Tab-separated table of C-alpha atoms and ligand atoms in Angstrom:
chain	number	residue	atom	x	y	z
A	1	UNK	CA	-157.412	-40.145	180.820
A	2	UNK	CA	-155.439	-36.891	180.273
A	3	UNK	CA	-155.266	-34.130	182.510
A	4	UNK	CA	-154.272	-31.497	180.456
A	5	UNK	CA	-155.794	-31.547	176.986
A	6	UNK	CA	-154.881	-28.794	174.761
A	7	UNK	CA	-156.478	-28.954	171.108
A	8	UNK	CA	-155.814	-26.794	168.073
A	9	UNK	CA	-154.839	-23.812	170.637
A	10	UNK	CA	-154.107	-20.361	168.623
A	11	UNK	CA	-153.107	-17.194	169.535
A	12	UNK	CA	-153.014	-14.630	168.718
A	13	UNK	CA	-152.193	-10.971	170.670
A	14	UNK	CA	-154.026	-7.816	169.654
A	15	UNK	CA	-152.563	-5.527	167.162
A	16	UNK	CA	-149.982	-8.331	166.086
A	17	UNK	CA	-150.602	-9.495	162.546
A	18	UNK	CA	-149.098	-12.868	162.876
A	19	UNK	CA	-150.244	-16.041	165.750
A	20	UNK	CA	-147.796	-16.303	168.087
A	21	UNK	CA	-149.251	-19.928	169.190
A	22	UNK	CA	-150.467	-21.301	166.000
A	23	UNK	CA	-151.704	-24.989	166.814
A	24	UNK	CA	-150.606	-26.468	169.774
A	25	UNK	CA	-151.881	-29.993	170.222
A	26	UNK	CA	-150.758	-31.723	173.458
A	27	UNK	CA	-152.638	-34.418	176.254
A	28	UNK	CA	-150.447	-34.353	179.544
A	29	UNK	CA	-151.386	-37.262	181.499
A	30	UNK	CA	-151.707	-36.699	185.563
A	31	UNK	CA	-148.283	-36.438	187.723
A	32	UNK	CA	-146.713	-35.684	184.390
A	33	UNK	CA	-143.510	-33.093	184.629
A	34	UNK	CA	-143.604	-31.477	180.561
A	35	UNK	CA	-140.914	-29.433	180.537
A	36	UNK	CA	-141.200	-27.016	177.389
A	37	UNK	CA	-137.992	-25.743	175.483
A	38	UNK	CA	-137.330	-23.561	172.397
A	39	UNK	CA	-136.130	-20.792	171.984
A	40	UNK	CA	-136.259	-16.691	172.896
A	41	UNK	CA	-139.958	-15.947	171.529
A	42	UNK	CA	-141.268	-19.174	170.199
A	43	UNK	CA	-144.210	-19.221	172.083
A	44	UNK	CA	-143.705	-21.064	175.483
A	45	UNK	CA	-144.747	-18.030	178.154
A	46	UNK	CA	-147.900	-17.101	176.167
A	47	UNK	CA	-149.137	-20.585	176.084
A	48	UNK	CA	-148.304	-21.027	180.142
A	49	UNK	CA	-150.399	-17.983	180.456
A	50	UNK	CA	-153.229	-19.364	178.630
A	51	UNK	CA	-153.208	-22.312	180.842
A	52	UNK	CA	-153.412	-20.081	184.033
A	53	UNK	CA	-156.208	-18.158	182.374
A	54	UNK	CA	-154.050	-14.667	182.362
A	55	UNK	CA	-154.042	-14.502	178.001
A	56	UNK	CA	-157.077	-15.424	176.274
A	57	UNK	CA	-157.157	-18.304	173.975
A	58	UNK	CA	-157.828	-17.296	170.458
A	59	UNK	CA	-158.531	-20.263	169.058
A	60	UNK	CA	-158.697	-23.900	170.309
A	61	UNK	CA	-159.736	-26.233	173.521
A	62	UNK	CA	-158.048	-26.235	176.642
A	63	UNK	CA	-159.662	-28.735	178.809
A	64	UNK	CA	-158.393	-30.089	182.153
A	65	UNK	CA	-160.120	-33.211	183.704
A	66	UNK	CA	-162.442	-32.983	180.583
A	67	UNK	CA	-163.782	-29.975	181.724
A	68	UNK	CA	-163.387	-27.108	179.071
A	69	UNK	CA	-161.540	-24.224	180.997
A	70	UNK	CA	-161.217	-20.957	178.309
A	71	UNK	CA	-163.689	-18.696	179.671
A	72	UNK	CA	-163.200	-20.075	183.298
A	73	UNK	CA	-161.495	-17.182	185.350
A	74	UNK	CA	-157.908	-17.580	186.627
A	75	UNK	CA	-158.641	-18.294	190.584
A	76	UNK	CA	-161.193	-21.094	189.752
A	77	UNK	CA	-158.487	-22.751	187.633
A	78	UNK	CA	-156.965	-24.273	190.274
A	79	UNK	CA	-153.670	-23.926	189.046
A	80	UNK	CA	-150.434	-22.213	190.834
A	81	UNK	CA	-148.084	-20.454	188.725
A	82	UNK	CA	-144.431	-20.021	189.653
A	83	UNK	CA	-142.271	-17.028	187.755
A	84	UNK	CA	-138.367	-16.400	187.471
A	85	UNK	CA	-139.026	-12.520	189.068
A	86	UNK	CA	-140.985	-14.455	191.859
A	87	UNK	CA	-142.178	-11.175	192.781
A	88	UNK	CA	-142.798	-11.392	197.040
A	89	UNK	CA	-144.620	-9.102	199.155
A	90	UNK	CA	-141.382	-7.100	200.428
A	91	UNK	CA	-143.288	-6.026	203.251
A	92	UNK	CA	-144.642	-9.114	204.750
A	93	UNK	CA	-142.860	-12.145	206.184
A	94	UNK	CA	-142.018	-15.355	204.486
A	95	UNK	CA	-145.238	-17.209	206.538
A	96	UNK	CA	-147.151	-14.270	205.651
A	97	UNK	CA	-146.289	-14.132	202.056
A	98	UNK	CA	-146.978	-17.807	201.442
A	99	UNK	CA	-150.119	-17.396	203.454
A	100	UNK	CA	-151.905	-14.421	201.298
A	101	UNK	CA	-153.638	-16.442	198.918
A	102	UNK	CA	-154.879	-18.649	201.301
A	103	UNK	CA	-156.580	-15.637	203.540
A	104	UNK	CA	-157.842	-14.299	200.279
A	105	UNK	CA	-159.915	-17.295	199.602
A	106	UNK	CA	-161.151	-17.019	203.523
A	107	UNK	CA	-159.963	-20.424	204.063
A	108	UNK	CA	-159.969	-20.732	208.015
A	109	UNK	CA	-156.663	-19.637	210.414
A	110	UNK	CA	-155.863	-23.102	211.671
A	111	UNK	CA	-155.999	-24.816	208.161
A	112	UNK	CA	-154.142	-22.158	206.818
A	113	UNK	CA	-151.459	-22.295	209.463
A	114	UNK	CA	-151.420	-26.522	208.794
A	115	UNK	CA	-150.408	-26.050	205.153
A	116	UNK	CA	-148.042	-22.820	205.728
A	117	UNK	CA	-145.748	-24.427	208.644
A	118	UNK	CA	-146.227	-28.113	206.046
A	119	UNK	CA	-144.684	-26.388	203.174
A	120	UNK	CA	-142.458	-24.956	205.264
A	121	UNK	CA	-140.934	-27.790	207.033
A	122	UNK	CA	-140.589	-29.763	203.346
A	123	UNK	CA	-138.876	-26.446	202.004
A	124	UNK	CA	-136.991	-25.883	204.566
A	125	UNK	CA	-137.873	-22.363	205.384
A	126	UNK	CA	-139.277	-23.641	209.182
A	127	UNK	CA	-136.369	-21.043	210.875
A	128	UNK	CA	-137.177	-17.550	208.448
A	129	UNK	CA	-140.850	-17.694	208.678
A	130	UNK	CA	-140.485	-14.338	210.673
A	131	UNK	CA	-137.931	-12.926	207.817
A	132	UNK	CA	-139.214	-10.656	205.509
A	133	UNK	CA	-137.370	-11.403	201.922
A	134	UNK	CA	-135.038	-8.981	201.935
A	135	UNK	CA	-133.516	-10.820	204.688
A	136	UNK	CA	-133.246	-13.954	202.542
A	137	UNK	CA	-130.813	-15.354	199.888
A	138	UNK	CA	-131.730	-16.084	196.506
A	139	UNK	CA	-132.735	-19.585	196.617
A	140	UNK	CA	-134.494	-19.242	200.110
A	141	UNK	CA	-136.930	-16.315	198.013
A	142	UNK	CA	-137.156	-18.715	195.204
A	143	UNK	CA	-137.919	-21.939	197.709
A	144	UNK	CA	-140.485	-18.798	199.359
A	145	UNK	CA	-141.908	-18.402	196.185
A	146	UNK	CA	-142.683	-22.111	195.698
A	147	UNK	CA	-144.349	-22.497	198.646
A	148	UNK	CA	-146.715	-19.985	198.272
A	149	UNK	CA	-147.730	-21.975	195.482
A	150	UNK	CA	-147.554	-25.356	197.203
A	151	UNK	CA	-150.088	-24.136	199.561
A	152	UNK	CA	-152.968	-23.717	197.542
A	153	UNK	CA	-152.652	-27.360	196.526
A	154	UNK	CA	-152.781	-26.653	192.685
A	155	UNK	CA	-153.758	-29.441	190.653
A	156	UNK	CA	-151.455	-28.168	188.046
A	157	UNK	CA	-148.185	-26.446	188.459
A	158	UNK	CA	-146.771	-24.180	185.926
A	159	UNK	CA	-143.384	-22.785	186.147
A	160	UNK	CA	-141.617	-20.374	184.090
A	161	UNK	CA	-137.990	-20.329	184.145
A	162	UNK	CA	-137.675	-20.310	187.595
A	163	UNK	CA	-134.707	-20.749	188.968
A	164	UNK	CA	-132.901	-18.590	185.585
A	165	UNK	CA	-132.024	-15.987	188.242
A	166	UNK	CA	-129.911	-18.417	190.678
A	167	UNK	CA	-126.461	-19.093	190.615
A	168	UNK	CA	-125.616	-22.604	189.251
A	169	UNK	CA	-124.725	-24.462	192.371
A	170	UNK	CA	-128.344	-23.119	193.466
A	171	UNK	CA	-129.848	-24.016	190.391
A	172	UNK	CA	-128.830	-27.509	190.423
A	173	UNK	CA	-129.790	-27.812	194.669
A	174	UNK	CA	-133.580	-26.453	193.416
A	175	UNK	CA	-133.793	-29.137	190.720
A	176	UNK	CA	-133.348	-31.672	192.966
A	177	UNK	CA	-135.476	-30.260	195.584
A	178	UNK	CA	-138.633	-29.360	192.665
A	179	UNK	CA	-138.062	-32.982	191.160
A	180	UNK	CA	-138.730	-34.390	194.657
A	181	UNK	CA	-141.560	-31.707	195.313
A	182	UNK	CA	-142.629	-33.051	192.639
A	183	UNK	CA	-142.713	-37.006	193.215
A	184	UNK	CA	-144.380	-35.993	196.537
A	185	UNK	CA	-146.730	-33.784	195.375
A	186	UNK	CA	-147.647	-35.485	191.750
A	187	UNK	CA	-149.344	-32.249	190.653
A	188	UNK	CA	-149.729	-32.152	187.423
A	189	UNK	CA	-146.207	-29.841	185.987
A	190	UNK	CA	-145.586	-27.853	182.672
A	191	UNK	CA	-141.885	-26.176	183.195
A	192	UNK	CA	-140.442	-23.927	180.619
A	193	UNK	CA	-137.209	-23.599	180.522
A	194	UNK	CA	-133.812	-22.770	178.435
A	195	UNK	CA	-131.699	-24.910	180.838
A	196	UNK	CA	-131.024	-28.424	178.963
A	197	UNK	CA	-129.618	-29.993	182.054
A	198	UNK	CA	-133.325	-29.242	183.638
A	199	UNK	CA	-135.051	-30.403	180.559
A	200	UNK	CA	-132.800	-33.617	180.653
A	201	UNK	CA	-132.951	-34.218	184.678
A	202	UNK	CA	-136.800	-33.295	185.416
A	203	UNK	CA	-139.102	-34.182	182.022
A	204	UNK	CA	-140.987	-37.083	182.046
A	205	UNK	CA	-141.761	-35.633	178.610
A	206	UNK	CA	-139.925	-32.519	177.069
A	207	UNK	CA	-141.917	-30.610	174.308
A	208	UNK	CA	-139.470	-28.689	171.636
A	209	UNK	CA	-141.823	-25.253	170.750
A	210	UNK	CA	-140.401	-23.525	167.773
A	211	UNK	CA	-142.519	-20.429	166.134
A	212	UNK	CA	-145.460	-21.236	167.821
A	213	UNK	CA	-145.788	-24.868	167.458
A	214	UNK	CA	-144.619	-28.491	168.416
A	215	UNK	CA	-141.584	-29.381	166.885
A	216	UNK	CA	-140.692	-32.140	168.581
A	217	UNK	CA	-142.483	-34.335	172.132
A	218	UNK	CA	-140.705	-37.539	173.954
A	219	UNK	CA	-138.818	-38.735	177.257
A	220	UNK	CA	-135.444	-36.987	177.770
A	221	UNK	CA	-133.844	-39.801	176.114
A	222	UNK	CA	-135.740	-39.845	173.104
A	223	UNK	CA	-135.274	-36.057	172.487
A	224	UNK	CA	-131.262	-35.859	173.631
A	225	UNK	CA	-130.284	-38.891	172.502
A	226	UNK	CA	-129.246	-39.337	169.040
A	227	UNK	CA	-127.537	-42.483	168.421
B	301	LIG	P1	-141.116	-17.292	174.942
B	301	LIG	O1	-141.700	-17.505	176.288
B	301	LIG	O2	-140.977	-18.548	174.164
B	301	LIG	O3	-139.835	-16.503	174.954
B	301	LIG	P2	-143.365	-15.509	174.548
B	301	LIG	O4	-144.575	-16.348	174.657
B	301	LIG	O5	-142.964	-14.675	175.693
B	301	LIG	O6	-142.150	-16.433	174.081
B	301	LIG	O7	-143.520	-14.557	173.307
B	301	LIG	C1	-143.845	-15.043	172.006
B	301	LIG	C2	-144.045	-13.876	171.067
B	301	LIG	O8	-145.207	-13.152	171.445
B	301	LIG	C3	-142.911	-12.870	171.075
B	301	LIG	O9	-142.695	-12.440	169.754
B	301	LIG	C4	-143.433	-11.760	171.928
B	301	LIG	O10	-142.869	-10.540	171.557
B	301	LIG	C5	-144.901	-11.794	171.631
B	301	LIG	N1	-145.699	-11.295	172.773
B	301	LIG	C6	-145.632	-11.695	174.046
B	301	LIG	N2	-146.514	-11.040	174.813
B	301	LIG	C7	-147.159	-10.184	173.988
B	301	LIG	C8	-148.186	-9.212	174.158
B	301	LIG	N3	-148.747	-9.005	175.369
B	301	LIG	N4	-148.604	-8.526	173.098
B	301	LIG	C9	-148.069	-8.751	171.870
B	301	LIG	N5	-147.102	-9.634	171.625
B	301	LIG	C10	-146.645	-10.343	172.671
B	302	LIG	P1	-152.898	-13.377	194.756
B	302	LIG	O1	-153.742	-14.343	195.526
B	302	LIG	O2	-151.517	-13.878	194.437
B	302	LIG	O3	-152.903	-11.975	195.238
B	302	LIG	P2	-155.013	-12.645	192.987
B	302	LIG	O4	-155.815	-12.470	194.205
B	302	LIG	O5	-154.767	-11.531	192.049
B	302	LIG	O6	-153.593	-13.303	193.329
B	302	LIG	O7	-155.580	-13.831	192.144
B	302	LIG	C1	-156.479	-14.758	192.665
B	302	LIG	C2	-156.291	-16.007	191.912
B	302	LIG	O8	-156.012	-15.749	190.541
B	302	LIG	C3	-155.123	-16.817	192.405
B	302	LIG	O9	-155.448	-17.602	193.492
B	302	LIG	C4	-154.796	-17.611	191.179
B	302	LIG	O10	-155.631	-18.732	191.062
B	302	LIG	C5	-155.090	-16.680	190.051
B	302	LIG	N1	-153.850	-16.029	189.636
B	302	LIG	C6	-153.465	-14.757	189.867
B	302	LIG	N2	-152.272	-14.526	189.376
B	302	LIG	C7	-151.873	-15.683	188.827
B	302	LIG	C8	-150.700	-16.097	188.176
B	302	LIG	N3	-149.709	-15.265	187.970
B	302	LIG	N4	-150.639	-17.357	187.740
B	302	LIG	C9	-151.666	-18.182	187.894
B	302	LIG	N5	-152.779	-17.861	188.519
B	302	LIG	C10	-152.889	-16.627	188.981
């Protein structure tokens, strides 16, 4: 049974005239890792953002574990969202930073602690949990940034280009490190991306958007190779 099941999804954004999602029909089966492509505009943020909850859905069924999640607010979606500006609190530390969401949902110190100095240790961010970001490169923000969403123990992971701002020695290191993440995790994945090397070395399925639909779903092989 799917996890994800998205059926006849529109939308479209007030005071545009056209849908910028105009039927997007996709099941993503559990400890999938989609990885959407297409290009600038076609789509592929707005319909992460409907996922999360933070657009509404104009049109359409979004249901996750069968349970039909359009009018269900954003926190009670259990679902973690990762961005390219992975926006951190400059003013807290890194253990403080990934812990925030957790205090916000009064989930108790010691469990809290558990999961912060966990994520940690498999990110290995155990030495800068005192830092506050500015005192941290690029891909130790970015690494910051996925932990504060490994800590909430999403179901579903959604990513949005994130590792577009890192150089490409970093870029590659973080594929690696999300693709095992992700094998140890299995959370449920959509990635958008522009990077064909990520859609080639991290889909279990890629997705081709193009003007607000499907164009084209398989495995990395499927889509890339043409013999
Ligand atoms: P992608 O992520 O594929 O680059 P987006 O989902 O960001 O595409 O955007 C798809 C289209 O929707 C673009 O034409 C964009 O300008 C438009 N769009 C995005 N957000 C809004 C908004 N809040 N209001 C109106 N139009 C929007
Ligand atoms: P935070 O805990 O990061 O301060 P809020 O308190 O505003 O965020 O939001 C509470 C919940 O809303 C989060 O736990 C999350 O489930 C959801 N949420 C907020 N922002 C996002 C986002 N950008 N992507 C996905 N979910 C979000």
């Amino acid at each position: 049974m799917a996890k994800i099941v998205m059926k006849n999804i529109k939308k479209r954004y007030k005071n545009s005239e056209s849908l910028t999602v105009k039927d997007f029909n996709l099941s993503i089966d559990h400890k999938e890792f989609i990885v959407l492509v297409g290009p600038s505009g076609c789509g592929k943020s707005t319909t992460l953002r409907m996922i999360a909850g933070l657009e509404d859905i104009s049109e359409g069924d979004l249901l996750i574990e069968e349970k039909r999640m359009n009018d269900v607010a954003p926190k009670n979606r259990d679902i973690a969202m990762v961005f390219q500006n992975y926006a951190l609190y400059p003013h807290m530390t890194v253990y403080d930073n990934m812990a925030f969401a957790l205090k916000i949902k009064k989930i108790n110190k010691s469990e809290i602690d558990l999961r912060v100095k966990e994520a940690a240790k498999i990110l290995g961010l155990e030495e800068y949990l005192k830092r506050k970001p500015k005192a941290l490169s690029g891909g130790q923000r970015q690494r910051v940034a996925l932990g504060r969403a490994m800590v909430r123990n999403p179901k579903v992971f959604l990513m949005d280009e994130p590792l577009s701002n890192l150089d490409a020695k970093l870029r590659s290191q973080m594929r690696a490190e999300i693709s095992k993440l992700h094998r140890k995790l299995g959370a449920t994945t959509i990635y958008v991306t522009h990077d064909q090397t990520e859609a080639m070395t991290m889909a279990s399925r890629i997705v081709i958007m193009k003007d607000g639909k499907i164009q084209q779903i398989g495995t990395p092989k499927e889509v890339y190779d043409h013999p």
